[in-house]
């Protein structure tokens, strides 16, 4: 029916079997029903959101205040919302993988091999590109401009475009659940398996275009952040006075600028192979698939530091604040960060020690890999010394920091093992590796992002998160992690390959059961996080910190109201040291109003970002399904949008001095009325966001 | 201090010098290949050497990258980029040629 | 902060338009960072070209396909266009008449188009010889690298047209000036990439 007349030109290679419902109807196995259920969930979710917004009459508000906003704070929040949505999906997929492997010992299990392969591919791709990246980019977006005393990032419009490219790519991932199927080639998409000869379907194309859109967004973000840090610092904020989170943001941005292009090249060349019959990575006519592994990991290794460095920054802030002590070894932390960033470009071969290059090359890269342990170790010592004899408080962010330090060191040890080529030959591609990188990424990324979320949430929304549920969630994340992943070290050392849909040896069963229980505890952890958010919103009036400084903060970000006004600072601050706000509180009155206020100019909202993101995703969808008309229209529309935007003038809005004055007055009155809180009771509702200062 | 008119003359001169030197270098590279007079590896070394010099010329005269203190950001960025590019390109060539040799 | 301070790569506007110069710092620097990121893409395509050079699979080889004269002419055209873009920048900076500015832009555009025409002609000749990208790994890598540069030149030309229209509609306001500064970096950058292509691809392929 759809192969006749004009249908092929319109619908490309779409046919009814692309819909999981049809597949489940014709072949009602557990695996297909789960697929259809997931698709249904996406549709219901989308419908519920749309209905809810319509019922509340919030479309206009959403559009003009959020979706088109160029305010770095709102963009940051939207990134983090996206990260949480994608985290939920990827975590559910992880549980399904775990359940299948627990069930499928000498038994087919309940998920078909092809579906299983899609699960680990989406889980990995989403966790890296659409959970971790948006989370850290969102956090940097929110915090970094505040910390350097700026009113926005260097290129606010570009910021919105990056957000929407990332969002469009994440949308494409969601669409792949409902229309068609996803890649079965893992998060790294190695050819020749992902070439047309072996994967003729739409799966790898979804992967290619989602990842490409996301990586373009990340490159642009990196440029934006790097220029912001270089050019937008307030007077007195010399490089060596910047908060550590700004330093790690800068290094992460530099890694994005130079590493993401390698991914773009790898996916683009793979696309040329698949779409135009080129021979970069094919088996025949001179293709060289080893070059793909090389290009992919030229990006892939720096990528793990893109993920981990911002978390290091968060820990530096959190440990110092909740120990009421200056960060120990500031200079060494900065140098260690730079060393890690540079070294991360020199170790990529450790991901393919077994590919066949000679032992000398492997040795060089093995040694380079082990070297990274040194600056990382320096950091751990610095954090420990920061706590030493400090007034340490075990708040939720601090708990995450402590769990990180212990767990991350463990993962680091297994990393040193893997850096040793002969040993890597034994456990390459086993669950040992899976255990290792989760052991790095869960403490080194997820805990860090969650610590940052708890730490800066009061700044962003004006009230603290509930402590009790925070602790419950924390306990689940930590316990769940150990139970879910320690067994994988055992299994991997015993030789169980990763990405395996079924096993035969019953001796593995207890370990897989254990890991399955761990995964369920991790789901509980995420659930507790959502409960916490719900509870905190309900009791927000009791926990308000509008005055803006709930933790006796040290950096500039705590010196404005919570949430900060759109322009961040009524007057651009001037700093005199590394902990400007902390020192100002001890030296003089940091809340003294200025003699007068000036008008403030900020960028107006723009629909360019949403346009480019949505049209970009549609273009990619057209490419996936070979709907060439859609692709052509999409590309032309993007070019037209960019050109049209370059003709726009009057792109700024002005906040008149009176309005600024009114806003500031209201805040300063709240500061004056609040009772200063001592550190002992900062976790109770006594805390109104003004710190008691004893000096 | 120089006024706008001096700077205009200087700027035009800078572009003109850059143009002439670039033409000379390109011409030399072209000649080295078109009328071969050295062994092929020597010729290749000459061509690549001339290309490097010409790149520097373009940076200096067309992109106005200088060693002056206030422009260090750009210079540092270029040097860092070159470092990364050299790491990536030389690493790729070494690894993949090694693999190739071992498969022959 | 003096007006003559150098804030970014390319021509600086400090001594003729201090106001725009103030804004240009981060705007142009940001674009420069983007170009460095783009340079990594080209570098990796060069590396891939190096890797795939031996993979001719019995098909066309560099020596059989490259035409040195036409590559040399293309190089001369691009070099000249870099010089004429330099004149665009000077004209823009020193308040030359709109006609003079637009004519330098027009000349650059014509040179860019001439370059694209010659390159396209090269490619069709190669296709005619049976040297098309699906033939071998080597040709795949050639046709990823060289046409990508051409695509950049094409978009640079479109950008020149857009800027000519903007000069006519807005005159030289700060945003137009900043965008011409960025465009100049783009254009000169493409020239450097071409020098690499000329040397590493064409000349190397033709050394006997
Ligand atoms: C939070 C709980 C998590 C659980 C329970 C979990 C579980 C799993 C499981 C079962 C696999 C498949 C192992 C196999 O190949 O047999 C996997 C793979 C993977 N996970 Fe996770 N994961 C979690 C979090 C994360 C996070 C936070 C990240 C990254 C930021 C991540 C990144 C990956 C990647 C990249 C893969 C490899 C996918 C592939 O084989 O292509 N995971 N995970
Ligand atoms: Cu690595």
PDB file of N, CA, C and O in Angstrom, chain A residues 268-315:
ATOM      1  N   UNK A 268      30.018  11.815  10.829  1.00  0.00           N
ATOM      2  CA  UNK A 268      29.762  12.312   9.482  1.00  0.00           C
ATOM      3  C   UNK A 268      30.314  11.343   8.442  1.00  0.00           C
ATOM      4  O   UNK A 268      29.659  11.065   7.429  1.00  0.00           O
ATOM      5  N   UNK A 269      31.506  10.806   8.689  1.00  0.00           N
ATOM      6  CA  UNK A 269      32.065   9.874   7.717  1.00  0.00           C
ATOM      7  C   UNK A 269      31.239   8.593   7.669  1.00  0.00           C
ATOM      8  O   UNK A 269      31.002   8.027   6.591  1.00  0.00           O
ATOM      9  N   UNK A 270      30.768   8.157   8.853  1.00  0.00           N
ATOM     10  CA  UNK A 270      29.905   6.975   8.854  1.00  0.00           C
ATOM     11  C   UNK A 270      28.636   7.258   8.052  1.00  0.00           C
ATOM     12  O   UNK A 270      28.153   6.412   7.286  1.00  0.00           O
ATOM     13  N   UNK A 271      28.106   8.464   8.196  1.00  0.00           N
ATOM     14  CA  UNK A 271      26.912   8.829   7.434  1.00  0.00           C
ATOM     15  C   UNK A 271      27.217   8.834   5.940  1.00  0.00           C
ATOM     16  O   UNK A 271      26.407   8.365   5.137  1.00  0.00           O
ATOM     17  N   UNK A 272      28.398   9.349   5.546  1.00  0.00           N
ATOM     18  CA  UNK A 272      28.748   9.331   4.122  1.00  0.00           C
ATOM     19  C   UNK A 272      28.770   7.894   3.599  1.00  0.00           C
ATOM     20  O   UNK A 272      28.296   7.611   2.499  1.00  0.00           O
ATOM     21  N   UNK A 273      29.319   6.997   4.411  1.00  0.00           N
ATOM     22  CA  UNK A 273      29.308   5.581   4.014  1.00  0.00           C
ATOM     23  C   UNK A 273      27.883   5.088   3.823  1.00  0.00           C
ATOM     24  O   UNK A 273      27.559   4.443   2.828  1.00  0.00           O
ATOM     25  N   UNK A 274      27.038   5.395   4.790  1.00  0.00           N
ATOM     26  CA  UNK A 274      25.688   4.817   4.766  1.00  0.00           C
ATOM     27  C   UNK A 274      24.801   5.463   3.706  1.00  0.00           C
ATOM     28  O   UNK A 274      23.940   4.812   3.134  1.00  0.00           O
ATOM     29  N   UNK A 275      24.975   6.771   3.504  1.00  0.00           N
ATOM     30  CA  UNK A 275      24.050   7.463   2.606  1.00  0.00           C
ATOM     31  C   UNK A 275      24.544   7.532   1.169  1.00  0.00           C
ATOM     32  O   UNK A 275      23.753   7.491   0.239  1.00  0.00           O
ATOM     33  N   UNK A 276      25.866   7.721   1.000  1.00  0.00           N
ATOM     34  CA  UNK A 276      26.357   7.951  -0.357  1.00  0.00           C
ATOM     35  C   UNK A 276      27.296   6.857  -0.842  1.00  0.00           C
ATOM     36  O   UNK A 276      27.899   6.980  -1.898  1.00  0.00           O
ATOM     37  N   UNK A 277      27.434   5.799  -0.061  1.00  0.00           N
ATOM     38  CA  UNK A 277      28.238   4.682  -0.532  1.00  0.00           C
ATOM     39  C   UNK A 277      29.738   4.923  -0.497  1.00  0.00           C
ATOM     40  O   UNK A 277      30.482   4.287  -1.235  1.00  0.00           O
ATOM     41  N   UNK A 278      30.205   5.849   0.340  1.00  0.00           N
ATOM     42  CA  UNK A 278      31.647   6.039   0.485  1.00  0.00           C
ATOM     43  C   UNK A 278      32.255   4.804   1.152  1.00  0.00           C
ATOM     44  O   UNK A 278      31.537   3.932   1.639  1.00  0.00           O
ATOM     45  N   UNK A 279      33.595   4.761   1.186  1.00  0.00           N
ATOM     46  CA  UNK A 279      34.249   3.587   1.774  1.00  0.00           C
ATOM     47  C   UNK A 279      35.245   3.993   2.841  1.00  0.00           C
ATOM     48  O   UNK A 279      36.431   3.749   2.715  1.00  0.00           O
ATOM     49  N   UNK A 280      34.747   4.641   3.895  1.00  0.00           N
ATOM     50  CA  UNK A 280      35.659   4.967   4.990  1.00  0.00           C
ATOM     51  C   UNK A 280      35.862   3.776   5.903  1.00  0.00           C
ATOM     52  O   UNK A 280      36.978   3.457   6.278  1.00  0.00           O
ATOM     53  N   UNK A 281      34.758   3.133   6.276  1.00  0.00           N
ATOM     54  CA  UNK A 281      34.874   2.084   7.293  1.00  0.00           C
ATOM     55  C   UNK A 281      34.274   0.768   6.829  1.00  0.00           C
ATOM     56  O   UNK A 281      33.968  -0.097   7.628  1.00  0.00           O
ATOM     57  N   UNK A 282      34.047   0.624   5.526  1.00  0.00           N
ATOM     58  CA  UNK A 282      33.430  -0.613   5.052  1.00  0.00           C
ATOM     59  C   UNK A 282      34.467  -1.736   4.984  1.00  0.00           C
ATOM     60  O   UNK A 282      35.663  -1.504   5.104  1.00  0.00           O
ATOM     61  N   UNK A 283      33.962  -2.941   4.786  1.00  0.00           N
ATOM     62  CA  UNK A 283      34.863  -4.079   4.650  1.00  0.00           C
ATOM     63  C   UNK A 283      35.548  -4.112   3.305  1.00  0.00           C
ATOM     64  O   UNK A 283      36.612  -4.714   3.163  1.00  0.00           O
ATOM     65  N   UNK A 284      34.933  -3.507   2.300  1.00  0.00           N
ATOM     66  CA  UNK A 284      35.473  -3.659   0.948  1.00  0.00           C
ATOM     67  C   UNK A 284      36.032  -2.344   0.410  1.00  0.00           C
ATOM     68  O   UNK A 284      35.866  -1.283   1.023  1.00  0.00           O
ATOM     69  N   UNK A 285      36.704  -2.425  -0.691  1.00  0.00           N
ATOM     70  CA  UNK A 285      37.204  -1.274  -1.443  1.00  0.00           C
ATOM     71  C   UNK A 285      38.014  -0.285  -0.599  1.00  0.00           C
ATOM     72  O   UNK A 285      37.895   0.922  -0.736  1.00  0.00           O
ATOM     73  N   UNK A 286      38.817  -0.845   0.281  1.00  0.00           N
ATOM     74  CA  UNK A 286      39.777   0.002   0.972  1.00  0.00           C
ATOM     75  C   UNK A 286      39.275   0.682   2.223  1.00  0.00           C
ATOM     76  O   UNK A 286      39.972   1.535   2.779  1.00  0.00           O
ATOM     77  N   UNK A 287      38.071   0.327   2.682  1.00  0.00           N
ATOM     78  CA  UNK A 287      37.592   0.907   3.937  1.00  0.00           C
ATOM     79  C   UNK A 287      38.467   0.482   5.108  1.00  0.00           C
ATOM     80  O   UNK A 287      39.076  -0.582   5.077  1.00  0.00           O
ATOM     81  N   UNK A 288      38.534   1.328   6.132  1.00  0.00           N
ATOM     82  CA  UNK A 288      39.406   1.023   7.268  1.00  0.00           C
ATOM     83  C   UNK A 288      38.661   1.309   8.570  1.00  0.00           C
ATOM     84  O   UNK A 288      38.675   2.426   9.083  1.00  0.00           O
ATOM     85  N   UNK A 289      37.983   0.278   9.094  1.00  0.00           N
ATOM     86  CA  UNK A 289      37.152   0.503  10.282  1.00  0.00           C
ATOM     87  C   UNK A 289      37.972   0.838  11.514  1.00  0.00           C
ATOM     88  O   UNK A 289      37.461   1.395  12.461  1.00  0.00           O
ATOM     89  N   UNK A 290      39.261   0.522  11.481  1.00  0.00           N
ATOM     90  CA  UNK A 290      40.074   0.854  12.658  1.00  0.00           C
ATOM     91  C   UNK A 290      40.207   2.363  12.825  1.00  0.00           C
ATOM     92  O   UNK A 290      40.351   2.858  13.932  1.00  0.00           O
ATOM     93  N   UNK A 291      40.127   3.074  11.706  1.00  0.00           N
ATOM     94  CA  UNK A 291      40.186   4.528  11.810  1.00  0.00           C
ATOM     95  C   UNK A 291      38.967   5.072  12.556  1.00  0.00           C
ATOM     96  O   UNK A 291      39.044   6.091  13.221  1.00  0.00           O
ATOM     97  N   UNK A 292      37.844   4.360  12.464  1.00  0.00           N
ATOM     98  CA  UNK A 292      36.672   4.820  13.221  1.00  0.00           C
ATOM     99  C   UNK A 292      36.947   4.741  14.709  1.00  0.00           C
ATOM    100  O   UNK A 292      36.692   5.695  15.450  1.00  0.00           O
ATOM    101  N   UNK A 293      37.470   3.586  15.139  1.00  0.00           N
ATOM    102  CA  UNK A 293      37.767   3.448  16.571  1.00  0.00           C
ATOM    103  C   UNK A 293      38.704   4.577  16.994  1.00  0.00           C
ATOM    104  O   UNK A 293      38.528   5.201  18.049  1.00  0.00           O
ATOM    105  N   UNK A 294      39.689   4.846  16.143  1.00  0.00           N
ATOM    106  CA  UNK A 294      40.639   5.907  16.447  1.00  0.00           C
ATOM    107  C   UNK A 294      39.945   7.270  16.570  1.00  0.00           C
ATOM    108  O   UNK A 294      40.112   7.977  17.569  1.00  0.00           O
ATOM    109  N   UNK A 295      39.134   7.614  15.585  1.00  0.00           N
ATOM    110  CA  UNK A 295      38.465   8.922  15.613  1.00  0.00           C
ATOM    111  C   UNK A 295      37.493   8.998  16.786  1.00  0.00           C
ATOM    112  O   UNK A 295      37.424  10.003  17.498  1.00  0.00           O
ATOM    113  N   UNK A 296      36.734   7.921  16.983  1.00  0.00           N
ATOM    114  CA  UNK A 296      35.727   7.964  18.036  1.00  0.00           C
ATOM    115  C   UNK A 296      36.375   8.198  19.388  1.00  0.00           C
ATOM    116  O   UNK A 296      35.899   9.013  20.182  1.00  0.00           O
ATOM    117  N   UNK A 297      37.485   7.539  19.653  1.00  0.00           N
ATOM    118  CA  UNK A 297      38.077   7.689  20.989  1.00  0.00           C
ATOM    119  C   UNK A 297      38.939   8.930  21.110  1.00  0.00           C
ATOM    120  O   UNK A 297      39.236   9.367  22.222  1.00  0.00           O
ATOM    121  N   UNK A 298      39.325   9.516  19.957  1.00  0.00           N
ATOM    122  CA  UNK A 298      39.942  10.847  20.038  1.00  0.00           C
ATOM    123  C   UNK A 298      38.961  11.800  20.692  1.00  0.00           C
ATOM    124  O   UNK A 298      39.331  12.726  21.414  1.00  0.00           O
ATOM    125  N   UNK A 299      37.684  11.575  20.418  1.00  0.00           N
ATOM    126  CA  UNK A 299      36.644  12.304  21.133  1.00  0.00           C
ATOM    127  C   UNK A 299      36.351  11.645  22.485  1.00  0.00           C
ATOM    128  O   UNK A 299      36.265  12.306  23.507  1.00  0.00           O
ATOM    129  N   UNK A 300      36.212  10.309  22.468  1.00  0.00           N
ATOM    130  CA  UNK A 300      35.649   9.601  23.619  1.00  0.00           C
ATOM    131  C   UNK A 300      36.417   9.787  24.900  1.00  0.00           C
ATOM    132  O   UNK A 300      35.824   9.961  25.957  1.00  0.00           O
ATOM    133  N   UNK A 301      37.732   9.765  24.830  1.00  0.00           N
ATOM    134  CA  UNK A 301      38.413   9.932  26.104  1.00  0.00           C
ATOM    135  C   UNK A 301      38.300  11.343  26.667  1.00  0.00           C
ATOM    136  O   UNK A 301      37.898  11.495  27.817  1.00  0.00           O
ATOM    137  N   UNK A 302      38.604  12.370  25.882  1.00  0.00           N
ATOM    138  CA  UNK A 302      38.353  13.713  26.428  1.00  0.00           C
ATOM    139  C   UNK A 302      36.928  13.849  26.947  1.00  0.00           C
ATOM    140  O   UNK A 302      36.678  14.518  27.952  1.00  0.00           O
ATOM    141  N   UNK A 303      35.986  13.182  26.288  1.00  0.00           N
ATOM    142  CA  UNK A 303      34.599  13.252  26.724  1.00  0.00           C
ATOM    143  C   UNK A 303      34.437  12.856  28.193  1.00  0.00           C
ATOM    144  O   UNK A 303      33.709  13.496  28.936  1.00  0.00           O
ATOM    145  N   UNK A 304      35.120  11.791  28.623  1.00  0.00           N
ATOM    146  CA  UNK A 304      34.907  11.406  30.018  1.00  0.00           C
ATOM    147  C   UNK A 304      35.415  12.500  30.956  1.00  0.00           C
ATOM    148  O   UNK A 304      34.864  12.684  32.044  1.00  0.00           O
ATOM    149  N   UNK A 305      36.407  13.259  30.512  1.00  0.00           N
ATOM    150  CA  UNK A 305      36.832  14.372  31.365  1.00  0.00           C
ATOM    151  C   UNK A 305      35.919  15.568  31.238  1.00  0.00           C
ATOM    152  O   UNK A 305      35.776  16.359  32.170  1.00  0.00           O
ATOM    153  N   UNK A 306      35.298  15.714  30.073  1.00  0.00           N
ATOM    154  CA  UNK A 306      34.255  16.734  29.969  1.00  0.00           C
ATOM    155  C   UNK A 306      33.191  16.435  31.022  1.00  0.00           C
ATOM    156  O   UNK A 306      32.667  17.326  31.688  1.00  0.00           O
ATOM    157  N   UNK A 307      32.896  15.150  31.202  1.00  0.00           N
ATOM    158  CA  UNK A 307      31.851  14.774  32.146  1.00  0.00           C
ATOM    159  C   UNK A 307      32.300  14.951  33.593  1.00  0.00           C
ATOM    160  O   UNK A 307      31.521  15.345  34.458  1.00  0.00           O
ATOM    161  N   UNK A 308      33.562  14.635  33.858  1.00  0.00           N
ATOM    162  CA  UNK A 308      33.980  14.552  35.264  1.00  0.00           C
ATOM    163  C   UNK A 308      34.470  15.890  35.813  1.00  0.00           C
ATOM    164  O   UNK A 308      34.220  16.203  36.978  1.00  0.00           O
ATOM    165  N   UNK A 309      35.122  16.706  34.981  1.00  0.00           N
ATOM    166  CA  UNK A 309      35.695  17.944  35.522  1.00  0.00           C
ATOM    167  C   UNK A 309      34.669  18.845  36.209  1.00  0.00           C
ATOM    168  O   UNK A 309      34.933  19.350  37.301  1.00  0.00           O
ATOM    169  N   UNK A 310      33.485  19.082  35.609  1.00  0.00           N
ATOM    170  CA  UNK A 310      32.546  19.960  36.312  1.00  0.00           C
ATOM    171  C   UNK A 310      32.171  19.425  37.686  1.00  0.00           C
ATOM    172  O   UNK A 310      32.013  20.201  38.640  1.00  0.00           O
ATOM    173  N   UNK A 311      32.074  18.102  37.799  1.00  0.00           N
ATOM    174  CA  UNK A 311      31.766  17.544  39.115  1.00  0.00           C
ATOM    175  C   UNK A 311      32.902  17.852  40.086  1.00  0.00           C
ATOM    176  O   UNK A 311      32.660  18.200  41.247  1.00  0.00           O
ATOM    177  N   UNK A 312      34.149  17.772  39.611  1.00  0.00           N
ATOM    178  CA  UNK A 312      35.270  18.164  40.474  1.00  0.00           C
ATOM    179  C   UNK A 312      35.090  19.593  40.966  1.00  0.00           C
ATOM    180  O   UNK A 312      35.379  19.914  42.114  1.00  0.00           O
ATOM    181  N   UNK A 313      34.627  20.436  40.065  1.00  0.00           N
ATOM    182  CA  UNK A 313      34.402  21.827  40.456  1.00  0.00           C
ATOM    183  C   UNK A 313      33.342  21.930  41.535  1.00  0.00           C
ATOM    184  O   UNK A 313      33.507  22.652  42.528  1.00  0.00           O
ATOM    185  N   UNK A 314      32.245  21.192  41.359  1.00  0.00           N
ATOM    186  CA  UNK A 314      31.183  21.232  42.362  1.00  0.00           C
ATOM    187  C   UNK A 314      31.729  20.790  43.715  1.00  0.00           C
ATOM    188  O   UNK A 314      31.508  21.444  44.749  1.00  0.00           O
ATOM    189  N   UNK A 315      32.477  19.688  43.724  1.00  0.00           N
ATOM    190  CA  UNK A 315      32.997  19.187  44.996  1.00  0.00           C
ATOM    191  C   UNK A 315      33.889  20.229  45.653  1.00  0.00           C
ATOM    192  O   UNK A 315      33.857  20.404  46.869  1.00  0.00           O
TER     193      UNK A 315
END
